[in-house]
XYZ file of C-alpha atoms in Angstrom:
497
model
C -40.453 -14.965 -4.640
C -42.113 -12.323 -6.957
C -44.845 -11.830 -5.370
C -43.155 -11.382 -1.702
C -41.130 -8.283 -3.849
C -44.625 -6.978 -4.531
C -45.731 -6.866 -1.828
C -42.952 -5.290 0.242
C -42.565 -2.542 -2.879
C -45.697 -0.342 -2.676
C -42.900 2.492 -1.833
C -40.869 1.682 -4.146
C -44.215 1.987 -6.364
C -44.911 4.851 -5.401
C -41.681 7.285 -6.610
C -42.166 5.800 -9.774
C -45.621 6.230 -9.750
C -44.279 9.796 -8.907
C -41.721 10.741 -11.085
C -43.792 9.492 -13.961
C -45.823 11.966 -12.861
C -43.172 14.823 -12.423
C -41.148 13.488 -15.446
C -44.934 14.240 -17.677
C -45.895 18.164 -15.798
C -42.692 19.565 -16.563
C -43.014 18.870 -20.539
C -46.179 18.991 -20.824
C -45.112 22.775 -19.275
C -42.778 23.046 -21.024
C -44.553 22.056 -25.099
C -46.907 24.428 -23.866
C -44.625 27.259 -24.215
C -44.113 28.388 -20.351
C -41.934 30.373 -18.605
C -39.232 30.602 -16.170
C -40.621 31.328 -13.014
C -43.514 29.330 -14.153
C -41.435 26.471 -14.655
C -39.955 26.208 -10.775
C -43.065 26.351 -9.575
C -44.197 23.671 -11.507
C -41.234 21.407 -10.193
C -41.896 22.606 -6.533
C -45.955 22.156 -6.979
C -45.496 18.211 -8.075
C -42.068 18.135 -5.154
C -44.553 18.756 -3.221
C -46.948 15.227 -4.067
C -43.496 12.909 -3.765
C -44.778 10.847 -1.176
C -43.229 9.278 2.336
C -41.657 6.455 2.241
C -43.033 3.954 4.490
C -40.992 1.258 5.718
C -43.472 -1.764 5.986
C -44.377 -3.138 9.303
C -42.105 -6.753 8.231
C -39.595 -4.871 8.839
C -37.148 -1.827 9.973
C -34.915 0.155 8.712
C -31.849 -1.778 8.287
C -33.374 -4.884 7.214
C -34.921 -3.393 4.798
C -32.657 -1.507 2.957
C -30.810 -4.360 2.758
C -33.825 -6.147 0.789
C -33.271 -3.265 -1.231
C -29.919 -3.664 -1.563
C -30.109 -7.179 -2.938
C -32.891 -6.294 -5.482
C -30.095 -4.227 -6.941
C -27.792 -6.750 -7.078
C -29.714 -8.699 -8.854
C -29.728 -5.730 -11.144
C -26.406 -5.693 -12.029
C -25.743 -8.780 -12.048
C -27.908 -9.147 -14.685
C -27.715 -6.776 -17.147
C -24.009 -7.396 -16.367
C -24.330 -10.524 -18.396
C -26.968 -9.474 -20.402
C -24.306 -7.138 -22.481
C -21.328 -9.798 -21.994
C -23.984 -12.079 -24.190
C -24.721 -9.088 -26.034
C -21.395 -8.545 -26.654
C -20.055 -11.520 -27.840
C -22.722 -11.882 -30.605
C -21.075 -9.127 -32.489
C -18.591 -9.828 -35.048
C -18.632 -12.295 -38.147
C -18.597 -13.339 -40.992
C -21.538 -11.515 -42.937
C -19.552 -7.980 -40.988
C -18.127 -6.331 -44.035
C -14.731 -5.664 -44.051
C -15.014 -1.937 -44.186
C -16.856 -1.762 -40.667
C -15.336 -5.098 -39.165
C -13.026 -1.739 -37.172
C -16.894 0.155 -36.410
C -18.236 -3.046 -34.916
C -15.215 -4.136 -32.475
C -15.173 -1.254 -31.175
C -19.002 -0.867 -30.599
C -18.362 -5.166 -28.858
C -15.841 -3.551 -27.032
C -17.543 -0.077 -25.166
C -20.672 -2.921 -24.168
C -17.934 -5.564 -23.213
C -16.192 -1.998 -20.740
C -19.567 -1.029 -19.699
C -20.748 -4.869 -17.909
C -16.800 -4.365 -17.134
C -18.472 -1.585 -15.176
C -22.048 -3.219 -14.438
C -19.297 -6.092 -12.148
C -18.083 -2.656 -10.552
C -21.662 -1.679 -9.306
C -22.139 -5.589 -7.914
C -18.858 -5.689 -6.567
C -20.164 -2.221 -4.721
C -22.927 -3.164 -3.514
C -21.701 -6.087 -1.408
C -20.186 -3.709 0.451
C -22.833 -1.306 1.417
C -24.326 -4.734 2.301
C -20.822 -5.808 4.012
C -20.976 -2.730 6.263
C -23.835 -2.605 6.890
C -23.597 -6.343 8.256
C -26.481 -8.021 6.174
C -25.913 -11.641 4.015
C -24.342 -10.410 0.390
C -26.174 -10.846 -2.159
C -24.905 -13.290 -6.103
C -27.707 -14.734 -6.888
C -29.877 -13.325 -9.504
C -32.973 -15.363 -10.962
C -33.003 -17.726 -14.300
C -34.219 -15.816 -17.343
C -36.890 -14.973 -18.060
C -38.179 -13.672 -15.535
C -39.904 -10.137 -14.282
C -38.439 -8.217 -10.969
C -40.764 -5.361 -9.923
C -37.768 -2.407 -11.473
C -36.168 -5.009 -13.455
C -35.774 -2.500 -16.192
C -36.718 -5.363 -18.868
C -37.103 -9.331 -18.638
C -34.173 -10.648 -18.564
C -33.155 -12.021 -21.976
C -30.221 -13.025 -23.608
C -29.878 -12.369 -27.078
C -27.761 -11.071 -29.439
C -27.328 -7.662 -30.179
C -29.787 -5.923 -32.485
C -31.964 -2.381 -32.955
C -34.529 -3.560 -30.582
C -32.648 -5.793 -27.638
C -30.299 -2.561 -27.364
C -33.471 -0.154 -28.038
C -34.234 -2.131 -24.509
C -30.748 -1.388 -23.164
C -30.329 2.828 -24.246
C -34.444 2.750 -22.384
C -33.209 1.017 -19.057
C -30.497 3.019 -18.676
C -31.698 6.851 -19.813
C -33.225 9.423 -17.106
C -36.528 9.949 -17.402
C -35.985 12.781 -18.717
C -35.340 12.098 -22.527
C -37.075 9.185 -22.447
C -39.777 11.362 -21.810
C -38.821 13.822 -24.454
C -40.485 14.563 -27.767
C -36.707 13.858 -29.583
C -37.346 11.923 -32.765
C -35.042 9.295 -31.317
C -36.367 8.965 -27.644
C -39.739 8.137 -29.356
C -38.653 5.434 -32.134
C -36.623 3.861 -28.869
C -39.713 4.558 -26.773
C -41.966 1.938 -29.906
C -39.333 -0.449 -29.945
C -39.536 -1.410 -26.239
C -43.065 -0.459 -26.250
C -43.487 -3.308 -28.848
C -40.951 -5.869 -26.556
C -42.783 -5.054 -22.920
C -45.848 -3.880 -22.436
C -45.323 -2.716 -19.387
C -41.099 -2.375 -19.144
C -39.662 -0.687 -15.448
C -37.757 2.328 -14.268
C -34.791 1.549 -11.864
C -34.463 5.357 -11.094
C -37.389 5.060 -8.365
C -35.384 2.244 -6.199
C -32.652 4.382 -6.171
C -33.844 7.575 -5.546
C -35.601 5.200 -1.867
C -32.848 3.652 -1.465
C -30.857 7.080 -1.151
C -33.597 8.486 0.907
C -33.510 5.839 3.848
C -29.428 4.725 4.328
C -28.937 8.690 4.271
C -31.052 9.078 7.294
C -31.031 8.315 11.032
C -33.362 7.560 11.873
C -34.549 4.168 9.153
C -31.129 3.373 10.098
C -28.824 4.787 13.280
C -24.746 5.197 12.879
C -24.000 1.732 15.091
C -25.230 -0.246 12.163
C -22.525 1.245 10.156
C -19.861 -1.544 10.646
C -16.207 0.260 9.732
C -14.236 -2.739 10.717
C -15.261 -4.933 7.611
C -13.345 -2.435 5.661
C -10.338 -5.337 5.107
C -12.739 -7.444 3.773
C -14.657 -5.196 1.233
C -14.079 -5.162 -2.010
C -11.194 -2.500 -3.132
C -10.172 -0.680 -6.703
C -6.495 -1.496 -6.150
C -7.133 -5.191 -6.169
C -10.466 -5.911 -8.608
C -9.585 -2.236 -10.676
C -6.346 -3.572 -12.386
C -6.075 -2.370 -15.928
C -9.191 0.301 -15.453
C -7.141 3.367 -14.736
C -10.274 6.242 -13.884
C -11.526 8.443 -16.212
C -11.817 8.601 -19.991
C -14.846 5.609 -20.109
C -15.294 4.253 -23.780
C -16.668 7.155 -26.033
C -18.384 6.625 -28.775
C -17.493 7.636 -32.241
C -16.190 6.195 -34.911
C -11.896 6.293 -35.099
C -11.766 7.114 -31.896
C -8.306 5.475 -29.305
C -10.346 2.660 -27.249
C -10.582 4.399 -23.533
C -10.296 2.031 -20.629
C -14.005 1.671 -18.756
C -14.494 3.472 -15.245
C -14.409 0.260 -12.926
C -16.340 1.763 -9.831
C -14.865 -0.666 -6.566
C -15.810 1.486 -4.008
C -14.275 0.423 0.141
C -16.662 2.053 3.035
C -16.359 3.020 6.474
C -19.779 4.817 7.138
C -23.213 6.486 5.837
C -21.903 9.107 4.443
C -19.601 6.300 2.027
C -22.096 4.255 1.685
C -24.834 7.213 -0.002
C -21.470 7.574 -2.364
C -21.189 4.653 -3.647
C -24.645 4.174 -4.303
C -25.101 7.759 -5.872
C -22.028 7.387 -8.051
C -23.036 3.496 -9.521
C -26.514 5.604 -9.728
C -24.775 8.450 -11.944
C -22.694 6.224 -14.028
C -25.705 4.104 -15.468
C -29.339 3.399 -14.406
C -30.320 6.824 -13.297
C -27.958 9.821 -14.572
C -30.328 12.644 -14.648
C -26.165 14.967 -15.354
C -24.243 14.391 -17.585
C -20.730 14.836 -17.728
C -18.901 14.881 -21.582
C -16.069 14.003 -20.885
C -18.257 10.615 -18.272
C -20.268 9.131 -20.525
C -22.842 7.331 -18.823
C -23.821 3.597 -19.899
C -26.783 5.578 -21.356
C -24.713 7.946 -23.713
C -22.080 5.174 -24.581
C -25.633 2.629 -25.462
C -27.062 5.760 -27.866
C -24.780 6.625 -29.764
C -24.241 2.727 -30.845
C -28.097 2.595 -31.748
C -27.773 5.560 -33.326
C -24.418 4.360 -35.212
C -26.568 0.343 -35.586
C -29.810 2.285 -37.076
C -27.671 3.441 -40.643
C -26.278 0.387 -41.547
C -28.596 -1.942 -43.873
C -27.829 -4.871 -46.230
C -26.061 -6.986 -42.861
C -26.115 -7.590 -39.622
C -23.703 -6.713 -37.036
C -24.258 -9.592 -35.433
C -23.651 -14.013 -35.161
C -26.818 -15.332 -35.615
C -27.159 -16.599 -32.376
C -29.366 -18.320 -29.833
C -31.653 -16.973 -27.508
C -32.168 -17.781 -23.847
C -29.521 -20.686 -25.085
C -29.902 -23.730 -22.391
C -28.825 -27.428 -22.358
C -31.923 -30.361 -22.079
C -31.732 -32.242 -19.146
C -34.156 -34.530 -19.192
C -32.709 -38.079 -21.044
C -36.827 -38.493 -21.307
C -38.344 -35.742 -22.527
C -34.942 -32.984 -24.603
C -38.103 -31.069 -25.649
C -37.969 -29.757 -21.708
C -36.753 -27.034 -20.512
C -34.531 -26.947 -17.364
C -37.052 -22.888 -17.173
C -39.890 -24.978 -17.573
C -42.895 -23.242 -15.139
C -41.419 -20.171 -15.253
C -43.015 -17.642 -17.661
C -46.076 -16.884 -17.899
C -45.348 -16.497 -21.567
C -45.984 -19.431 -23.752
C -44.452 -18.708 -27.057
C -40.586 -16.603 -25.132
C -37.957 -18.119 -27.472
C -35.179 -20.722 -25.218
C -33.106 -22.219 -27.793
C -31.601 -25.988 -27.755
C -28.297 -26.563 -27.813
C -28.228 -30.168 -29.298
C -25.152 -30.452 -31.110
C -23.072 -32.141 -29.046
C -19.999 -30.592 -29.832
C -21.394 -27.040 -28.434
C -23.094 -29.158 -25.309
C -19.807 -29.498 -24.054
C -18.627 -26.089 -24.313
C -22.178 -24.699 -22.612
C -21.489 -27.277 -19.781
C -17.417 -26.218 -19.554
C -19.409 -22.326 -19.514
C -21.593 -23.116 -16.546
C -19.174 -24.147 -14.673
C -16.531 -21.915 -14.957
C -19.431 -19.373 -14.728
C -20.067 -21.491 -11.198
C -16.624 -20.976 -10.622
C -15.905 -17.083 -10.944
C -18.803 -16.990 -8.369
C -18.032 -19.026 -5.407
C -14.084 -16.642 -6.586
C -15.700 -13.696 -5.761
C -18.014 -14.957 -3.232
C -14.945 -16.656 -0.913
C -12.693 -13.415 -1.215
C -15.758 -11.250 0.544
C -14.218 -13.233 4.258
C -10.727 -12.862 3.563
C -9.213 -10.297 4.507
C -6.603 -7.548 3.103
C -4.233 -7.990 5.511
C -0.898 -10.402 6.421
C -3.205 -13.451 6.175
C -0.958 -15.623 4.211
C -0.746 -19.723 4.642
C 2.861 -20.641 4.098
C 4.037 -18.942 1.243
C 0.606 -18.818 -0.690
C -1.541 -14.594 0.216
C -5.020 -16.369 -0.479
C -7.240 -13.159 -0.853
C -4.409 -12.359 -3.371
C -5.246 -16.419 -4.994
C -9.140 -16.055 -5.094
C -9.458 -12.315 -7.179
C -6.071 -13.207 -9.355
C -8.705 -16.750 -10.068
C -11.337 -14.574 -10.518
C -10.289 -12.646 -13.177
C -8.702 -15.542 -14.526
C -11.828 -16.382 -14.834
C -13.424 -13.612 -16.062
C -10.616 -14.222 -18.727
C -11.852 -17.706 -19.008
C -15.875 -16.920 -19.805
C -14.865 -14.844 -23.184
C -12.597 -17.132 -25.055
C -15.310 -20.034 -24.492
C -18.248 -18.095 -25.975
C -15.605 -16.402 -28.381
C -15.811 -20.800 -29.125
C -19.790 -20.952 -29.238
C -21.140 -17.958 -30.888
C -19.141 -20.146 -33.915
C -20.904 -23.759 -32.949
C -23.866 -24.534 -34.554
C -25.884 -24.985 -32.406
C -27.706 -28.159 -33.625
C -26.043 -30.440 -35.435
C -26.907 -30.360 -39.421
C -30.071 -28.024 -38.772
C -30.589 -24.121 -39.734
C -27.885 -21.515 -39.095
C -28.275 -20.214 -35.643
C -25.746 -20.752 -34.367
C -24.944 -21.783 -29.714
C -23.922 -19.088 -27.407
C -23.089 -19.316 -23.422
C -25.968 -20.594 -20.897
C -25.019 -18.769 -18.558
C -27.154 -21.614 -15.876
C -28.018 -20.559 -12.693
C -25.170 -22.575 -10.403
C -27.947 -24.954 -8.599
C -25.895 -22.632 -5.376
C -23.630 -20.161 -4.645
C -23.619 -20.912 -0.503
C -19.804 -21.518 0.318
C -19.424 -24.239 3.137
C -18.214 -23.170 6.730
C -15.171 -22.904 7.313
C -11.774 -22.319 4.953
C -10.782 -25.689 5.031
C -14.271 -26.161 2.959
C -14.395 -23.760 0.820
C -10.714 -24.090 -1.080
C -12.452 -28.150 -0.967
C -15.606 -27.125 -2.751
C -13.254 -25.067 -5.472
C -11.442 -27.766 -6.099
C -13.789 -30.613 -6.317
C -15.563 -27.787 -9.756
C -11.917 -27.899 -10.547
C -11.642 -31.770 -10.572
C -14.936 -31.168 -12.605
C -14.010 -29.360 -15.026
C -10.593 -31.708 -15.158
C -12.893 -34.868 -16.345
C -14.476 -32.385 -18.765
C -11.562 -30.756 -20.479
C -10.273 -34.405 -21.119
C -13.396 -35.679 -22.547
C -14.004 -32.777 -24.192
C -10.489 -32.585 -26.000
C -11.213 -36.678 -28.134
C -13.559 -34.536 -29.796
C -13.143 -30.594 -29.915
C -11.915 -29.303 -33.413
C -8.269 -28.939 -33.788
C -7.843 -25.016 -32.991
C -9.429 -25.033 -29.384
C -7.852 -27.530 -28.326
C -4.294 -25.383 -27.524
C -7.150 -23.807 -25.262
C -8.506 -26.551 -23.641
C -4.365 -27.421 -23.194
C -3.755 -24.432 -21.629
C -6.734 -23.860 -19.544
C -5.721 -27.439 -18.435
C -1.847 -26.011 -17.099
C -3.675 -23.352 -15.364
C -5.768 -25.635 -13.347
C -3.429 -28.179 -12.228
C -1.006 -25.380 -11.251
C -4.508 -23.826 -9.075
C -4.892 -27.041 -7.015
C -1.547 -27.436 -6.446
C -2.057 -24.341 -4.705
C -5.724 -25.031 -3.379
C -3.723 -28.351 -1.649
C -1.033 -26.338 -0.280
C -3.559 -24.659 1.498
C -6.271 -27.299 2.277
C -3.381 -28.951 4.409
C -2.773 -25.639 6.207
C -6.207 -25.484 6.630
C -6.488 -29.198 7.554
């Protein structure tokens, strides 16, 4: 799959190289003390070097934009999971009492950024829906490195090294290539971990250029009639008021993340949605002080975190945790053979209690993605089945799984990774489901949700006999909520029989 990506990404690679050359020449010119008029001339001259976008011969315009949107969806999905994992790792008894509020603030800020990445991920699906292309909820398993993913996917605790990668991923080239001492430090940290960190800005640049060009995608391709099936802020933006986002300053009140979920009906809507995603995070070049980007928020945490010493804000959680599945070879990895580096760190979860919670986490993660996928085939009209509105039920269930993942992760990061060995704790595995394709027909889709609820109930019942008493209350509450959902699904199965 990587080779196919690389075969077809020539235009984006060329754009990335051009942007790097432009940024470097302007930086060197500024260092030399050039005059303003010459600066403008230089910028224009470099701009003239921008390569034309030539669509590969195996695509037409719409199909190539769909291909690039699939890559963007995987990037948004992967970043969201890594930010969630980093946030889950924060806290613990090793944090001094007088620093816990600060660390808790960092956690909420990173969780807010992850929620905004979820909004990006959903909005990209809206663009695909508008174009009539296949939706894309997948992601690659770790360890991997798709072109224009900023760095190989890695679930790891928040440290200065991992945080440097997040700053780099979200930074505009004008900052990351500057002589600012912090920028230099971040570049050096990233270089030690990732020999060739990639850029996302070029992907957005090419996408935005192509989608606004009627010679690439004609007007009739955009399907306004898909609007009722798209995600909308009034459904998915609950509790996330537009306005000030999380700002990284000690003592600030908690700001709600600005989740961008934009329904679309035209070419301009699609361009505006992708441009808003770029400005909020990965390709931000014009910073609004009232609406700090992901880059600004991560950089603020980095500057604070580099001043601490003698303690860690993160628990000693696993890196790339996984549950070994091969009974004949317990040391084998389900991701074995997917990495070119034999030294990639992957931690086995061998503690039986942590394994059970890991299985439950993977199951609920799959349920979340299935609910999300299903929401895009249900319209927002009066499509009630008896007393039940299926779309509302699916969206409520999706939010429920978001909270469940956080609750299960909070348990896992406090459980030993291995029984009686070492001080490292487990972490949520985020195992990629074997499929995210829902079957045809509403009856079969609801039957799939019921199948997973049945599997979860069986697992929870077994866990109630072995897990610590302090965690049984949550499991019982989850089991009760699932039983209520199952009853509603049974009613829908009768309607759609």
